[in-house]
Amino acid sequence: MLDIRRLRLLHALATHGTVAAAGKALHMSGPAVSQQLAALERDTGIRLVERAGRRLRLTEAGHVLVAHTRIVLDQLAMAEADLIALGTEVTGTVRICAFSSSVTTLVARAWQALRAEHGTRIRLQIMTAEPEKSSAELDRGSADVAIAYSYELSPRLPTATAERRELLTDQVVAALPAAEPAAASPGLVRLDTLAEADWVAPHPASTCHQMMEVACGGAGFVPHEVANCTDFPEMLALVGVGVGVALVPQLAAHHLPDGVVIRQIAPPTARDIFALIRPGGDRHPAARVVLDHLGVAARAVAACHSPQDEPVPRTSVPEFPVKATMNAATAEAAHSSRGVRE
């Protein structure tokens, strides 16, 4: 009979990469992890790990057993969720790993609503991370929900074992200094009209930078980058003082600095924002409630429209999953009514 605790250790080694990291994740010492792995090898009668320098790595048999262990652990999590669902009160802690602009908008709204409806019965633990890291945290069991995005022009695939729930279609817009000629017109801005402008760009290693390169390349030019920033508030601050123009997702432009005008672009492009959960993760009542509130928050963010925007077609609040759409007028309306800087 295989011991589930030892299988969990093997899974942790595969996920975290080292004995020390696996022990830290499971609150065990390194020697204790090594002893339990040796015991698992005795149970199976086959080598599961081997030394590679100072580290342990999985053998072929170890990889096979880890693949089965993932299924077992997912099934156990679903069994626990089903048992919890039999209770009369929804309680629990849900760990969310999300990128920055989703924390300040979607997660903040959802958290506010959760506290109003459930008090402290449902608690959130938030960690900010880009999609690559949040997906990894979900895989290793350090997060229950990951909020991620994928650009149309630079798509990324979620982890194969995760279930995806759509939240929001987030349009990419042009952020322009107020003195920029293109900012004077309320209509669409063609990207090729910005070919001679200076550009405030994301970090070169980011998918946001890849999106900008592909969008500008499709318009027939290579942007002249005068600044590379690690986050969108930095980019918008530089745009606001006239350093250059930028492409930013609508959600990141939800609160605008003074001196920044946003315009929809032609040709248009967007990114999809979605929640990732492990298989069956939404069967846990608290997680399901959180996912529902994230869906409602996504719709609320998209519905902060000015009178000239197209009305939201539904009048009732949908249950999760939901996919809403933001456009440039949405954020400018929100900015003019709030005047808050991000």
Short mmCIF file of C-alpha atoms in Angstrom, two decimals:
data_model
loop_
_atom_site.label_atom_id
_atom_site.label_comp_id
_atom_site.label_asym_id
_atom_site.label_seq_id
_atom_site.Cartn_x
_atom_site.Cartn_y
_atom_site.Cartn_z
CA MET A 1 0.00 0.00 0.00
CA LEU A 2 1.41 3.38 -1.00
CA ASP A 3 1.42 6.07 1.66
CA ILE A 4 -0.34 9.23 0.45
CA ARG A 5 1.90 11.41 2.62
CA ARG A 6 5.00 10.01 0.92
CA LEU A 7 3.38 10.41 -2.49
CA ARG A 8 2.69 14.04 -1.61
CA LEU A 9 6.39 14.48 -0.81
CA LEU A 10 7.41 13.05 -4.18
CA HIS A 11 4.93 15.39 -5.87
CA ALA A 12 6.38 18.32 -3.92
CA LEU A 13 9.90 17.40 -5.04
CA ALA A 14 8.76 17.32 -8.66
CA THR A 15 6.99 20.66 -8.27
CA HIS A 16 9.58 22.62 -6.29
CA GLY A 17 12.74 21.07 -7.71
CA THR A 18 14.82 20.58 -4.55
CA VAL A 19 14.52 18.65 -1.30
CA ALA A 20 14.90 21.87 0.69
CA ALA A 21 12.11 23.64 -1.24
CA ALA A 22 9.83 20.60 -1.00
CA GLY A 23 10.45 20.41 2.76
CA LYS A 24 9.72 24.12 3.18
CA ALA A 25 6.44 23.79 1.28
CA LEU A 26 5.35 20.89 3.49
CA HIS A 27 6.88 22.25 6.72
CA MET A 28 9.44 19.45 7.00
CA SER A 29 13.21 19.36 7.30
CA GLY A 30 15.35 18.29 4.36
CA PRO A 31 16.58 15.11 6.08
CA ALA A 32 12.99 14.14 6.94
CA VAL A 33 12.00 14.53 3.27
CA SER A 34 14.94 12.36 2.17
CA GLN A 35 14.03 9.67 4.71
CA GLN A 36 10.43 9.56 3.56
CA LEU A 37 11.43 9.39 -0.10
CA ALA A 38 13.73 6.47 0.71
CA ALA A 39 10.84 4.78 2.50
CA LEU A 40 8.63 5.31 -0.58
CA GLU A 41 11.28 3.65 -2.74
CA ARG A 42 11.26 0.67 -0.38
CA ASP A 43 7.46 0.54 -0.62
CA THR A 44 7.54 0.51 -4.42
CA GLY A 45 10.66 -1.60 -4.83
CA ILE A 46 12.02 0.73 -7.52
CA ARG A 47 14.26 3.77 -7.69
CA LEU A 48 12.21 6.94 -7.89
CA VAL A 49 14.96 9.57 -7.53
CA GLU A 50 18.62 9.80 -8.43
CA ARG A 51 21.41 12.24 -7.75
CA ALA A 52 22.31 14.89 -10.31
CA GLY A 53 25.17 16.83 -8.76
CA ARG A 54 23.95 18.14 -5.42
CA ARG A 55 20.27 17.69 -6.32
CA LEU A 56 17.84 14.84 -6.60
CA ARG A 57 15.93 14.34 -9.81
CA LEU A 58 13.13 11.98 -10.71
CA THR A 59 13.82 8.77 -12.56
CA GLU A 60 11.45 7.63 -15.30
CA ALA A 61 9.57 5.61 -12.69
CA GLY A 62 9.43 8.68 -10.47
CA HIS A 63 7.83 10.73 -13.26
CA VAL A 64 5.25 8.00 -13.84
CA LEU A 65 4.35 7.89 -10.15
CA VAL A 66 4.14 11.69 -9.91
CA ALA A 67 1.69 11.77 -12.84
CA HIS A 68 -0.57 9.32 -11.01
CA THR A 69 -0.08 11.21 -7.74
CA ARG A 70 -1.38 14.42 -9.31
CA ILE A 71 -4.60 12.62 -10.20
CA VAL A 72 -4.90 11.16 -6.71
CA LEU A 73 -4.32 14.54 -5.03
CA ASP A 74 -6.88 16.23 -7.29
CA GLN A 75 -9.41 13.54 -6.46
CA LEU A 76 -8.75 13.93 -2.74
CA ALA A 77 -9.21 17.69 -3.02
CA MET A 78 -12.53 17.17 -4.79
CA ALA A 79 -13.62 14.67 -2.12
CA GLU A 80 -12.79 17.19 0.60
CA ALA A 81 -14.70 19.89 -1.28
CA ASP A 82 -17.76 17.66 -1.63
CA LEU A 83 -17.73 16.90 2.10
CA ILE A 84 -17.40 20.58 2.95
CA ALA A 85 -20.30 21.36 0.59
CA LEU A 86 -22.55 19.18 2.76
CA GLY A 87 -22.18 21.71 5.56
CA THR A 88 -24.75 24.45 6.05
CA GLU A 89 -22.28 27.36 6.18
CA VAL A 90 -19.79 28.41 3.50
CA THR A 91 -16.42 29.07 5.13
CA GLY A 92 -12.77 28.83 4.24
CA THR A 93 -9.67 30.60 2.98
CA VAL A 94 -9.11 30.99 -0.75
CA ARG A 95 -5.60 31.80 -1.97
CA ILE A 96 -5.50 33.99 -5.09
CA CYS A 97 -2.42 34.66 -7.18
CA ALA A 98 -3.08 37.50 -9.63
CA PHE A 99 -1.34 40.13 -11.74
CA SER A 100 -1.19 43.68 -10.42
CA SER A 101 -3.91 45.49 -12.38
CA SER A 102 -6.39 42.69 -11.69
CA VAL A 103 -5.70 42.98 -7.95
CA THR A 104 -6.48 46.72 -7.92
CA THR A 105 -9.71 46.24 -9.87
CA LEU A 106 -11.27 42.78 -10.03
CA VAL A 107 -9.90 41.33 -6.80
CA ALA A 108 -10.50 44.53 -4.81
CA ARG A 109 -14.15 44.67 -5.92
CA ALA A 110 -14.70 40.98 -5.26
CA TRP A 111 -13.10 41.21 -1.81
CA GLN A 112 -15.30 44.16 -0.86
CA ALA A 113 -18.44 42.27 -1.89
CA LEU A 114 -17.32 39.12 -0.11
CA ARG A 115 -16.79 40.96 3.16
CA ALA A 116 -20.20 42.63 2.85
CA GLU A 117 -21.98 39.32 2.23
CA HIS A 118 -19.93 36.77 4.18
CA GLY A 119 -18.01 38.78 6.78
CA THR A 120 -14.94 36.85 7.90
CA ARG A 121 -16.37 33.42 7.06
CA ILE A 122 -14.62 33.54 3.69
CA ARG A 123 -11.08 34.87 3.77
CA LEU A 124 -8.76 35.72 0.91
CA GLN A 125 -4.99 35.49 0.77
CA ILE A 126 -3.56 37.49 -2.13
CA MET A 127 -0.21 37.19 -3.86
CA THR A 128 0.70 39.43 -6.80
CA ALA A 129 2.46 37.72 -9.71
CA GLU A 130 2.56 37.63 -13.48
CA PRO A 131 0.77 34.73 -15.23
CA GLU A 132 3.82 32.47 -15.54
CA LYS A 133 4.42 32.54 -11.80
CA SER A 134 0.74 32.41 -10.83
CA SER A 135 0.24 29.31 -12.99
CA ALA A 136 3.25 27.71 -11.30
CA GLU A 137 1.87 28.56 -7.86
CA LEU A 138 -1.42 26.92 -8.86
CA ASP A 139 0.40 23.80 -10.06
CA ARG A 140 2.41 23.43 -6.87
CA GLY A 141 -0.67 23.87 -4.69
CA SER A 142 0.34 27.25 -3.25
CA ALA A 143 -2.69 28.98 -4.80
CA ASP A 144 -6.33 27.98 -5.26
CA VAL A 145 -7.11 30.51 -8.00
CA ALA A 146 -4.75 32.15 -10.48
CA ILE A 147 -5.84 35.20 -12.46
CA ALA A 148 -3.94 35.42 -15.72
CA TYR A 149 -4.11 36.98 -19.17
CA SER A 150 -3.21 36.18 -22.77
CA TYR A 151 -2.78 38.73 -25.56
CA GLU A 152 -4.34 38.02 -28.95
CA LEU A 153 -1.05 39.04 -30.57
CA SER A 154 1.16 37.15 -28.10
CA PRO A 155 -0.92 34.24 -26.82
CA ARG A 156 0.09 32.03 -23.95
CA LEU A 157 -1.39 28.68 -23.03
CA PRO A 158 -2.44 27.93 -19.45
CA THR A 159 -1.11 24.88 -17.72
CA ALA A 160 -2.54 21.73 -19.23
CA THR A 161 -4.03 20.54 -15.94
CA ALA A 162 -5.85 23.79 -15.13
CA GLU A 163 -9.45 24.65 -15.83
CA ARG A 164 -10.01 28.09 -17.35
CA ARG A 165 -12.88 30.45 -16.54
CA GLU A 166 -13.24 33.55 -18.73
CA LEU A 167 -13.53 36.89 -16.94
CA LEU A 168 -12.92 39.85 -19.21
CA THR A 169 -11.92 40.89 -22.71
CA ASP A 170 -9.52 43.75 -22.05
CA GLN A 171 -8.98 46.05 -25.02
CA VAL A 172 -5.52 47.45 -25.68
CA VAL A 173 -5.59 51.25 -26.03
CA ALA A 174 -3.17 54.03 -26.92
CA ALA A 175 -2.03 56.17 -24.00
CA LEU A 176 -1.13 59.61 -25.31
CA PRO A 177 0.24 62.81 -23.79
CA ALA A 178 -2.47 65.45 -23.80
CA ALA A 179 -0.31 67.56 -26.15
CA GLU A 180 -0.02 64.75 -28.71
CA PRO A 181 -1.92 65.73 -31.91
CA ALA A 182 -3.72 62.38 -32.00
CA ALA A 183 -5.16 63.11 -28.54
CA ALA A 184 -7.16 66.06 -29.89
CA SER A 185 -9.55 63.79 -31.82
CA PRO A 186 -12.04 61.60 -29.94
CA GLY A 187 -12.00 58.93 -32.64
CA LEU A 188 -9.85 55.90 -33.23
CA VAL A 189 -6.09 56.33 -33.47
CA ARG A 190 -4.45 54.47 -36.31
CA LEU A 191 -1.20 52.99 -35.08
CA ASP A 192 0.67 54.00 -38.23
CA THR A 193 0.05 57.67 -37.33
CA LEU A 194 2.25 57.12 -34.26
CA ALA A 195 5.19 55.74 -36.23
CA GLU A 196 7.30 58.88 -35.70
CA ALA A 197 6.49 59.24 -32.00
CA ASP A 198 8.73 58.30 -29.10
CA TRP A 199 7.45 55.21 -27.29
CA VAL A 200 7.27 54.28 -23.62
CA ALA A 201 7.52 50.50 -23.69
CA PRO A 202 7.14 47.56 -21.30
CA HIS A 203 10.12 45.49 -20.22
CA PRO A 204 11.65 43.81 -23.30
CA ALA A 205 11.30 40.30 -21.82
CA SER A 206 7.55 40.66 -21.20
CA THR A 207 4.64 39.46 -23.31
CA CYS A 208 3.33 43.04 -23.11
CA HIS A 209 6.43 44.13 -25.03
CA GLN A 210 5.89 41.34 -27.55
CA MET A 211 2.32 42.53 -28.04
CA MET A 212 3.53 46.10 -28.71
CA GLU A 213 6.15 44.91 -31.21
CA VAL A 214 3.65 42.78 -33.12
CA ALA A 215 0.99 45.52 -33.15
CA CYS A 216 3.41 48.16 -34.38
CA GLY A 217 4.99 45.76 -36.84
CA GLY A 218 1.55 45.05 -38.27
CA ALA A 219 1.14 48.81 -38.77
CA GLY A 220 4.41 48.89 -40.71
CA PHE A 221 6.94 50.34 -38.27
CA VAL A 222 9.31 49.56 -35.42
CA PRO A 223 8.61 51.77 -32.38
CA HIS A 224 11.36 54.12 -31.21
CA GLU A 225 11.63 53.14 -27.55
CA VAL A 226 12.88 55.84 -25.20
CA ALA A 227 11.93 54.08 -21.96
CA ASN A 228 11.34 50.51 -20.79
CA CYS A 229 9.28 50.05 -17.63
CA THR A 230 8.45 47.13 -15.39
CA ASP A 231 4.83 48.12 -14.79
CA PHE A 232 2.02 50.12 -16.35
CA PRO A 233 1.77 52.87 -13.68
CA GLU A 234 5.38 53.77 -14.50
CA MET A 235 4.56 53.86 -18.20
CA LEU A 236 1.48 56.03 -17.70
CA ALA A 237 3.39 58.43 -15.45
CA LEU A 238 5.97 58.96 -18.19
CA VAL A 239 3.26 59.39 -20.82
CA GLY A 240 1.61 61.99 -18.57
CA VAL A 241 4.72 64.17 -18.54
CA GLY A 242 5.09 63.94 -22.31
CA VAL A 243 7.92 61.40 -22.64
CA GLY A 244 6.13 59.43 -25.33
CA VAL A 245 3.14 57.31 -26.30
CA ALA A 246 2.34 53.78 -25.18
CA LEU A 247 0.06 50.81 -25.68
CA VAL A 248 -1.55 49.61 -22.46
CA PRO A 249 -4.40 47.24 -21.59
CA GLN A 250 -7.62 48.96 -20.60
CA LEU A 251 -7.60 47.48 -17.11
CA ALA A 252 -4.17 48.98 -16.42
CA ALA A 253 -5.53 52.39 -17.46
CA HIS A 254 -8.48 52.22 -15.09
CA HIS A 255 -7.00 55.11 -13.06
CA LEU A 256 -5.16 57.66 -15.18
CA PRO A 257 -2.51 60.20 -14.16
CA ASP A 258 -3.02 63.82 -15.15
CA GLY A 259 -1.95 64.59 -18.68
CA VAL A 260 -2.82 61.17 -20.14
CA VAL A 261 -5.47 60.65 -22.82
CA ILE A 262 -6.45 57.18 -23.97
CA ARG A 263 -7.87 56.30 -27.35
CA GLN A 264 -8.98 53.09 -28.98
CA ILE A 265 -6.66 51.91 -31.71
CA ALA A 266 -6.99 50.64 -35.25
CA PRO A 267 -6.47 47.87 -35.98
CA PRO A 268 -7.87 46.78 -32.60
CA THR A 269 -6.39 44.14 -30.34
CA ALA A 270 -7.07 42.87 -26.82
CA ARG A 271 -6.09 40.43 -24.14
CA ASP A 272 -8.27 37.82 -22.47
CA ILE A 273 -8.32 37.81 -18.67
CA PHE A 274 -9.31 34.55 -17.03
CA ALA A 275 -9.21 32.59 -13.80
CA LEU A 276 -7.38 29.29 -13.58
CA ILE A 277 -8.23 26.58 -11.06
CA ARG A 278 -7.11 23.03 -10.55
CA PRO A 279 -9.52 20.36 -11.86
CA GLY A 280 -12.58 20.32 -9.63
CA GLY A 281 -11.32 23.30 -7.65
CA ASP A 282 -14.61 25.13 -8.00
CA ARG A 283 -16.38 22.33 -6.14
CA HIS A 284 -15.13 23.79 -2.88
CA PRO A 285 -17.98 26.10 -1.77
CA ALA A 286 -15.72 28.99 -0.71
CA ALA A 287 -13.76 28.83 -3.96
CA ARG A 288 -16.97 28.76 -5.96
CA VAL A 289 -18.28 31.84 -4.16
CA VAL A 290 -15.01 33.67 -4.83
CA LEU A 291 -15.11 32.72 -8.51
CA ASP A 292 -18.69 33.97 -8.76
CA HIS A 293 -17.71 37.29 -7.19
CA LEU A 294 -14.74 37.65 -9.54
CA GLY A 295 -17.12 37.19 -12.46
CA VAL A 296 -19.49 39.82 -11.08
CA ALA A 297 -16.55 42.17 -10.47
CA ALA A 298 -15.41 41.72 -14.08
CA ARG A 299 -18.82 42.70 -15.33
CA ALA A 300 -18.98 45.69 -12.98
CA VAL A 301 -15.59 46.97 -14.16
CA ALA A 302 -16.69 46.68 -17.79
CA ALA A 303 -20.04 48.35 -17.08
CA CYS A 304 -18.55 51.59 -15.69
CA HIS A 305 -19.39 53.24 -19.00
CA SER A 306 -20.16 56.80 -19.92
CA PRO A 307 -23.53 57.67 -21.51
CA GLN A 308 -22.13 57.47 -25.05
CA ASP A 309 -20.93 53.90 -24.53
CA GLU A 310 -23.02 51.01 -25.70
CA PRO A 311 -25.27 49.78 -22.89
CA VAL A 312 -24.57 46.48 -21.19
CA PRO A 313 -27.09 44.03 -22.72
CA ARG A 314 -28.04 42.14 -19.54
CA THR A 315 -29.67 43.76 -16.54
CA SER A 316 -29.32 40.85 -14.14
CA VAL A 317 -26.05 39.84 -12.52
CA PRO A 318 -24.80 36.60 -14.11
CA GLU A 319 -23.26 33.72 -12.27
CA PHE A 320 -19.66 32.86 -12.96
CA PRO A 321 -18.28 32.23 -15.55
CA VAL A 322 -18.81 35.56 -17.31
CA LYS A 323 -16.81 37.38 -19.92
CA ALA A 324 -17.17 41.13 -20.21
CA THR A 325 -15.55 43.72 -22.44
CA MET A 326 -13.91 47.04 -21.60
CA ASN A 327 -13.26 49.84 -24.07
CA ALA A 328 -11.41 53.12 -23.98
CA ALA A 329 -14.40 55.23 -23.02
CA THR A 330 -14.87 53.06 -19.94
CA ALA A 331 -11.61 54.06 -18.29
CA GLU A 332 -11.82 57.73 -19.23
CA ALA A 333 -15.31 57.88 -17.75
CA ALA A 334 -14.05 56.19 -14.59
CA HIS A 335 -11.08 58.58 -14.43
CA SER A 336 -13.16 61.72 -14.92
CA SER A 337 -15.57 60.66 -12.19
CA ARG A 338 -12.94 59.53 -9.67
CA GLY A 339 -9.71 61.42 -10.37
CA VAL A 340 -7.68 58.69 -8.67
CA ARG A 341 -4.10 57.90 -9.65
CA GLU A 342 -2.88 54.33 -9.79
#
